[in-house]
Tab-separated table of C-alpha atoms and ligand atoms in Angstrom:
chain	number	residue	atom	x	y	z
A	659	MET	CA	-14.797	1.994	20.740
A	660	LYS	CA	-11.172	2.440	19.703
A	661	LYS	CA	-10.175	2.839	16.023
A	662	ILE	CA	-7.497	1.337	13.786
A	663	ASP	CA	-5.467	1.970	10.628
A	664	LEU	CA	-4.377	-1.129	8.730
A	665	HIS	CA	-2.629	0.497	5.790
A	666	THR	CA	0.379	2.867	6.444
A	667	HIS	CA	3.741	3.528	4.902
A	668	SER	CA	7.006	4.571	6.568
A	669	THR	CA	10.479	5.870	5.445
A	670	SER	CA	11.238	2.265	4.538
A	671	SER	CA	9.176	3.007	1.309
A	672	ASP	CA	7.609	6.311	0.468
A	673	GLY	CA	6.337	7.519	3.768
A	674	THR	CA	7.893	10.157	5.898
A	675	LEU	CA	7.718	8.697	9.436
A	676	SER	CA	10.085	6.072	10.511
A	677	PRO	CA	8.414	2.781	11.593
A	678	SER	CA	8.759	3.515	15.319
A	679	ALA	CA	7.223	7.074	14.687
A	680	ILE	CA	4.286	5.312	13.092
A	681	ILE	CA	3.708	3.265	16.285
A	682	ARG	CA	4.160	6.615	18.401
A	683	MET	CA	1.579	8.392	16.239
A	684	ALA	CA	-0.817	5.549	16.589
A	685	GLU	CA	-0.416	5.528	20.300
A	686	SER	CA	-0.901	9.243	20.554
A	687	LEU	CA	-4.187	8.771	18.678
A	688	ASP	CA	-5.172	5.993	21.000
A	689	LEU	CA	-5.564	3.468	18.167
A	690	ALA	CA	-6.167	-0.203	19.021
A	691	ALA	CA	-4.064	-1.406	16.060
A	692	VAL	CA	-1.933	-0.216	13.195
A	693	ALA	CA	-0.383	-2.104	10.207
A	694	LEU	CA	2.771	-1.049	8.440
A	695	THR	CA	2.401	-1.952	4.713
A	696	ASP	CA	5.404	-0.452	2.963
A	697	HIS	CA	5.707	-0.983	-0.880
A	698	ASP	CA	7.831	-3.946	-1.877
A	699	THR	CA	9.830	-4.137	1.516
A	700	LEU	CA	9.825	-5.628	4.896
A	701	ASP	CA	12.759	-3.478	6.007
A	702	GLY	CA	10.926	-1.522	8.529
A	703	ILE	CA	9.064	-4.489	10.202
A	704	GLN	CA	11.559	-5.325	12.872
A	705	GLU	CA	11.787	-1.642	14.193
A	706	PHE	CA	8.004	-1.374	13.883
A	707	LEU	CA	7.406	-4.586	15.949
A	708	SER	CA	9.986	-3.712	18.676
A	709	ALA	CA	8.592	-0.259	19.113
A	710	ALA	CA	5.112	-1.783	19.462
A	711	LYS	CA	6.437	-3.854	22.489
A	712	GLN	CA	6.777	-0.621	24.474
A	713	SER	CA	3.288	0.454	23.581
A	714	LYS	CA	-0.381	-0.515	23.944
A	715	VAL	CA	-0.935	-0.466	20.206
A	716	LYS	CA	-1.330	-3.799	18.467
A	717	ALA	CA	1.127	-3.899	15.527
A	718	VAL	CA	0.324	-5.887	12.239
A	719	PRO	CA	3.467	-6.663	10.151
A	720	GLY	CA	2.507	-6.132	6.544
A	721	VAL	CA	3.545	-5.292	2.989
A	722	GLU	CA	1.836	-3.797	-0.132
A	723	ILE	CA	2.718	-5.364	-3.490
A	724	ALA	CA	1.544	-3.930	-6.873
A	725	SER	CA	0.650	-6.796	-9.091
A	726	THR	CA	-0.652	-7.271	-12.589
A	727	TRP	CA	-3.844	-8.913	-13.832
A	728	ASN	CA	-5.651	-8.615	-17.121
A	729	LEU	CA	-3.365	-5.649	-18.033
A	730	ARG	CA	-4.356	-3.931	-14.899
A	731	GLU	CA	-2.471	-2.983	-11.724
A	732	ILE	CA	-3.878	-4.571	-8.713
A	733	HIS	CA	-2.557	-3.762	-5.251
A	734	VAL	CA	-2.406	-6.526	-2.716
A	735	LEU	CA	-1.809	-6.178	1.061
A	736	GLY	CA	-0.174	-9.030	2.846
A	737	LEU	CA	-1.162	-8.864	6.539
A	738	TRP	CA	0.795	-10.739	9.331
A	739	VAL	CA	3.398	-11.859	6.945
A	740	ASP	CA	6.576	-13.429	8.405
A	741	HIS	CA	9.253	-10.762	7.679
A	742	ALA	CA	11.913	-13.466	7.677
A	743	ASN	CA	10.312	-15.644	5.014
A	744	SER	CA	12.806	-16.230	2.353
A	745	GLU	CA	10.394	-16.912	-0.605
A	746	LEU	CA	8.604	-13.480	0.030
A	747	GLY	CA	12.007	-11.849	0.613
A	748	GLU	CA	13.116	-13.137	-2.798
A	749	LEU	CA	10.002	-12.015	-4.529
A	750	LEU	CA	10.346	-8.524	-3.062
A	751	LYS	CA	14.066	-8.289	-4.006
A	752	LYS	CA	13.015	-9.223	-7.568
A	753	ILE	CA	10.299	-6.573	-7.639
A	754	ARG	CA	12.686	-3.916	-6.153
A	755	GLY	CA	15.155	-4.787	-9.032
A	756	ASN	CA	12.470	-4.139	-11.709
A	757	ARG	CA	11.555	-0.884	-9.793
A	758	GLU	CA	15.289	0.066	-9.967
A	759	LYS	CA	15.288	-0.466	-13.794
A	760	ARG	CA	12.036	1.747	-13.992
A	761	ASN	CA	13.597	4.440	-11.955
A	762	TYR	CA	16.702	4.633	-14.127
A	763	GLU	CA	14.654	4.972	-17.290
A	764	MET	CA	12.242	7.344	-15.649
A	765	LEU	CA	15.176	9.625	-14.739
A	766	GLU	CA	16.727	9.476	-18.089
A	767	GLY	CA	13.401	10.543	-19.636
A	768	LEU	CA	13.095	13.350	-17.036
A	769	ARG	CA	16.600	14.570	-17.918
A	770	LYS	CA	15.760	14.489	-21.700
A	771	SER	CA	12.725	16.573	-20.841
A	772	GLY	CA	15.044	19.198	-19.352
A	773	PHE	CA	14.930	18.469	-15.554
A	774	ASP	CA	18.162	18.664	-13.718
A	775	ILE	CA	17.938	15.424	-11.573
A	776	THR	CA	20.154	12.472	-10.775
A	777	LEU	CA	19.674	9.087	-9.256
A	778	GLU	CA	22.046	9.974	-6.438
A	779	GLU	CA	19.869	12.931	-5.507
A	780	VAL	CA	16.803	10.844	-5.520
A	781	LYS	CA	18.431	8.127	-3.364
A	782	ASN	CA	19.392	10.820	-0.822
A	783	GLU	CA	15.766	12.096	-0.872
A	784	ALA	CA	14.460	8.564	-0.276
A	785	GLY	CA	16.675	7.366	2.439
A	786	GLY	CA	15.468	3.672	2.240
A	787	ASP	CA	15.802	0.850	-0.189
A	788	VAL	CA	12.624	1.619	-2.047
A	789	ILE	CA	12.751	4.604	-4.401
A	790	GLY	CA	9.475	5.558	-5.678
A	791	ARG	CA	7.798	8.309	-7.801
A	792	PRO	CA	6.944	10.339	-4.767
A	793	HIS	CA	10.597	10.835	-3.958
A	794	VAL	CA	11.166	12.074	-7.515
A	795	ALA	CA	8.166	14.310	-7.277
A	796	SER	CA	9.401	15.654	-3.863
A	797	LEU	CA	12.839	16.437	-5.255
A	798	LEU	CA	11.300	18.169	-8.333
A	799	VAL	CA	9.229	20.509	-5.942
A	800	LYS	CA	12.351	21.189	-3.871
A	801	LYS	CA	14.165	22.231	-7.127
A	802	LYS	CA	11.277	24.644	-7.749
A	803	TYR	CA	10.155	22.926	-11.028
A	804	PHE	CA	6.619	22.545	-9.548
A	805	LYS	CA	4.586	23.880	-6.566
A	806	THR	CA	3.304	20.550	-5.246
A	807	ILE	CA	3.839	16.877	-5.448
A	808	LYS	CA	0.363	16.504	-6.967
A	809	ASP	CA	1.335	18.899	-9.765
A	810	VAL	CA	4.393	16.722	-10.537
A	811	PHE	CA	2.203	13.621	-10.935
A	812	GLY	CA	-0.376	15.469	-12.969
A	813	SER	CA	2.105	16.820	-15.493
A	814	CYS	CA	4.668	14.135	-15.754
A	815	LEU	CA	4.741	11.067	-13.376
A	816	ALA	CA	1.111	9.814	-13.296
A	817	ARG	CA	0.246	6.809	-15.538
A	818	GLY	CA	-0.252	8.189	-19.051
A	819	ALA	CA	1.636	11.473	-18.415
A	820	GLN	CA	4.808	12.280	-20.431
A	821	ASN	CA	7.521	10.845	-18.138
A	822	TYR	CA	5.611	7.890	-16.902
A	823	VAL	CA	7.488	4.535	-17.248
A	824	SER	CA	5.817	1.252	-16.293
A	825	ARG	CA	7.628	-1.404	-14.341
A	826	ILE	CA	7.405	-5.182	-14.535
A	827	LEU	CA	4.920	-6.519	-11.915
A	828	PRO	CA	4.393	-9.988	-10.614
A	829	GLU	CA	1.098	-11.763	-11.486
A	830	ILE	CA	-1.569	-11.475	-8.738
A	831	ALA	CA	-1.827	-15.250	-8.469
A	832	GLU	CA	1.853	-15.506	-7.477
A	833	VAL	CA	1.661	-12.633	-5.024
A	834	ILE	CA	-1.389	-14.214	-3.107
A	835	SER	CA	0.243	-17.527	-2.930
A	836	ILE	CA	3.601	-16.272	-1.568
A	837	ILE	CA	1.716	-14.128	0.928
A	838	HIS	CA	-0.053	-17.351	2.092
A	839	ASN	CA	3.301	-19.342	2.178
A	840	ALA	CA	4.705	-16.512	4.369
A	841	GLY	CA	1.928	-16.986	6.777
A	842	GLY	CA	-0.098	-13.881	5.857
A	843	ILE	CA	-3.522	-13.048	4.584
A	844	ALA	CA	-3.983	-11.353	1.143
A	845	ILE	CA	-6.234	-8.302	0.878
A	846	TRP	CA	-7.224	-6.448	-2.258
A	847	ALA	CA	-6.137	-2.872	-1.395
A	848	HIS	CA	-8.469	0.023	-2.740
A	849	PRO	CA	-10.397	-2.018	-5.264
A	850	VAL	CA	-12.145	1.061	-6.461
A	851	HIS	CA	-9.318	3.562	-5.908
A	852	ARG	CA	-8.338	6.149	-8.555
A	853	ASN	CA	-9.702	4.379	-11.515
A	854	LYS	CA	-13.096	5.884	-10.570
A	855	SER	CA	-14.813	2.584	-11.033
A	856	ASN	CA	-18.410	2.512	-10.162
A	857	CYS	CA	-18.130	-1.089	-8.780
A	858	THR	CA	-19.942	-2.728	-11.723
A	859	ASN	CA	-17.095	-5.053	-12.668
A	860	VAL	CA	-15.486	-5.114	-9.141
A	861	LYS	CA	-17.688	-7.999	-7.939
A	862	SER	CA	-16.764	-10.260	-10.857
A	863	ASP	CA	-13.054	-9.358	-10.273
A	864	ILE	CA	-13.359	-10.143	-6.570
A	865	ILE	CA	-14.907	-13.552	-7.400
A	866	HIS	CA	-11.954	-14.343	-9.776
A	867	PHE	CA	-9.546	-13.245	-7.056
A	868	ILE	CA	-11.236	-15.522	-4.420
A	869	SER	CA	-10.559	-18.461	-6.841
A	870	LEU	CA	-6.852	-17.493	-6.478
A	871	GLY	CA	-7.005	-17.380	-2.752
A	872	LEU	CA	-7.888	-13.699	-1.962
A	873	ASP	CA	-8.881	-13.385	1.768
A	874	GLY	CA	-10.416	-10.016	1.915
A	875	ILE	CA	-10.912	-6.488	0.537
A	876	GLU	CA	-10.161	-3.086	1.915
A	877	ALA	CA	-13.647	-1.802	2.539
A	878	TYR	CA	-12.683	1.438	4.519
A	879	TYR	CA	-10.499	3.958	2.555
A	880	PRO	CA	-10.400	7.731	2.407
A	881	GLU	CA	-11.078	7.925	-1.300
A	882	TYR	CA	-14.314	6.047	-1.345
A	883	SER	CA	-17.811	7.533	-1.664
A	884	GLU	CA	-20.278	6.349	0.927
A	885	LYS	CA	-21.879	4.362	-1.917
A	886	GLN	CA	-18.643	2.573	-2.779
A	887	HIS	CA	-18.024	1.892	0.826
A	888	LYS	CA	-21.336	0.333	1.335
A	889	MET	CA	-21.084	-1.626	-1.825
A	890	LEU	CA	-17.842	-3.222	-0.863
A	891	LEU	CA	-19.174	-4.153	2.610
A	892	LYS	CA	-22.094	-5.702	0.883
A	893	TYR	CA	-19.874	-7.660	-1.536
A	894	ALA	CA	-17.694	-8.914	1.252
A	895	SER	CA	-20.743	-10.110	3.123
A	896	GLU	CA	-22.359	-11.899	0.117
A	897	LEU	CA	-18.955	-13.505	-0.775
A	898	ASN	CA	-17.936	-14.397	2.712
A	899	LEU	CA	-14.778	-12.292	2.487
A	900	GLN	CA	-12.849	-10.544	5.245
A	901	ILE	CA	-12.807	-6.755	5.352
A	902	THR	CA	-9.982	-4.441	6.313
A	903	GLY	CA	-9.640	-0.647	6.440
A	904	GLY	CA	-6.741	1.795	6.277
A	905	THR	CA	-5.888	5.295	5.235
A	906	ASP	CA	-2.822	4.696	3.070
A	907	PHE	CA	-0.963	7.203	5.474
A	908	HIS	CA	2.309	8.493	3.915
A	909	GLY	CA	2.998	11.345	6.303
A	910	GLU	CA	4.106	14.766	4.958
A	911	ILE	CA	4.594	13.624	1.327
A	912	LEU	CA	0.751	13.206	1.049
A	913	PRO	CA	-0.379	15.696	3.771
A	914	SER	CA	-4.034	15.492	2.866
A	915	ILE	CA	-4.305	12.119	4.358
A	916	SER	CA	-3.949	11.652	8.290
A	917	MET	CA	-3.470	8.521	10.172
A	918	ALA	CA	-6.770	6.781	11.166
A	919	THR	CA	-9.029	9.592	9.889
A	920	GLY	CA	-7.881	10.023	6.286
A	921	ARG	CA	-9.376	13.232	4.981
A	922	GLY	CA	-10.881	13.867	8.406
A	923	ASN	CA	-13.919	11.676	8.582
A	924	LEU	CA	-12.821	8.076	8.288
A	925	SER	CA	-13.430	5.824	11.284
A	926	ILE	CA	-12.533	2.137	11.280
A	927	PRO	CA	-13.768	0.282	14.339
A	928	GLU	CA	-11.587	-2.056	16.362
A	929	THR	CA	-14.008	-4.863	15.545
A	930	VAL	CA	-12.612	-4.933	12.011
A	931	TYR	CA	-9.181	-5.699	13.507
A	932	THR	CA	-10.659	-8.329	16.044
A	933	GLU	CA	-12.491	-10.217	13.275
A	934	LEU	CA	-9.522	-10.175	10.961
A	935	LYS	CA	-7.138	-11.371	13.619
A	936	ASN	CA	-9.520	-14.264	14.461
A	937	TYR	CA	-9.794	-15.139	10.793
A	938	HIS	CA	-5.948	-15.200	10.504
A	939	LEU	CA	-5.528	-17.434	13.544
A	940	LYS	CA	-8.058	-19.909	12.244
A	941	GLN	CA	-6.533	-19.925	8.780
A	942	PHE	CA	-3.277	-20.795	10.216
A	943	LYS	CA	-4.720	-23.185	12.772
A	944	ARG	CA	-3.248	-21.516	15.751
A	945	LEU	CA	-6.563	-21.537	17.620
B	2003	AMP	P1	5.818	3.925	-7.460
B	2003	AMP	O1	5.518	2.811	-6.466
B	2003	AMP	O2	7.263	4.501	-7.448
B	2003	AMP	O3	5.281	3.533	-8.768
B	2003	AMP	O4	4.937	5.246	-6.984
B	2003	AMP	C1	3.517	5.127	-6.686
B	2003	AMP	C2	3.239	5.986	-5.398
B	2003	AMP	O5	3.111	7.179	-5.862
B	2003	AMP	C3	1.973	5.490	-4.751
B	2003	AMP	O6	2.205	4.440	-3.767
B	2003	AMP	C4	1.600	6.804	-4.082
B	2003	AMP	O7	2.274	6.948	-2.851
B	2003	AMP	C5	2.029	7.865	-5.009
B	2003	AMP	N1	1.101	8.350	-6.095
B	2003	AMP	C6	0.572	7.639	-6.984
B	2003	AMP	N2	-0.275	8.597	-7.789
B	2003	AMP	C7	-0.233	9.652	-7.135
B	2003	AMP	C8	-0.885	10.922	-7.428
B	2003	AMP	N3	-1.641	11.166	-8.489
B	2003	AMP	N4	-0.585	12.045	-6.521
B	2003	AMP	C9	0.299	11.871	-5.636
B	2003	AMP	N5	0.945	10.678	-5.345
B	2003	AMP	C10	0.612	9.635	-6.051
B	2004	MN	MN1	3.006	5.051	-1.860
B	2005	MN	MN1	-1.859	1.139	-3.343
B	2006	MN	MN1	-0.587	2.153	0.059
């Protein structure tokens, strides 16, 4: 059976492959389907969809939006969103505005800490509309302040580190509802990622998000232990939720994660895509 990857980033946000190069790589890996889920932008979707027309790979237009709930940061994937939807476009524009304010303050802080770095340089590094911490980190590595991007996050950019600056995030309820209005389905991305959660509270969080309209959870992800993966599959089945899977591929900026296989051993079957696609079609009554 063929494999899929429903969580990737391109040069439109903080990835290093263009949207059409994402399709070419998916094709060379013989994937059945791939989703482009850039942070806070739909800029790459047109190029992504037109590249997919010349290929056998099924392309899912998507977006990843960081939201807030209960003082926590919850990442939501919108899959099959209409990239021309104006309400979603306005929300993303507002989010990018808050990101720009954050970037400005973060760079001021970095300069105060003695790093020679300007917004202009980071903009050149990013290329696209969405400038993120990985671009800042990559530049600090190029300027030889640090050896790796991971080191930059560890010493200054990760949450809690000395130059971390938070940004204003939309409420998860608003994000889910706008994704639905744009024809998409809303997925909780990496519910147990990086916070080292042991899943104990995850189930009650999922139940709450279902009441806000959540459609599914990312049950395959490179950072999960086997136990976490199985737990998420079990919750999805108990709660009648959809499941998705993806690697969070970013290209060379996060070189330890490969498309489709993650750290080398991830394998997301095509059936995950087929079931999700059927759910999406039913949801929007196009069957
Ligand atoms: P931003 O959206 O600008 O706040 O930056 C967040 C992005 O930084 C995430 O989407 C990841 O691509 C990357 N990231 C977050 N934490 C780390 C980390 N500890 N090491 C490397 N990259 C990270
Ligand atoms: Mn990223
Ligand atoms: Mn994320
Ligand atoms: Mn991501």
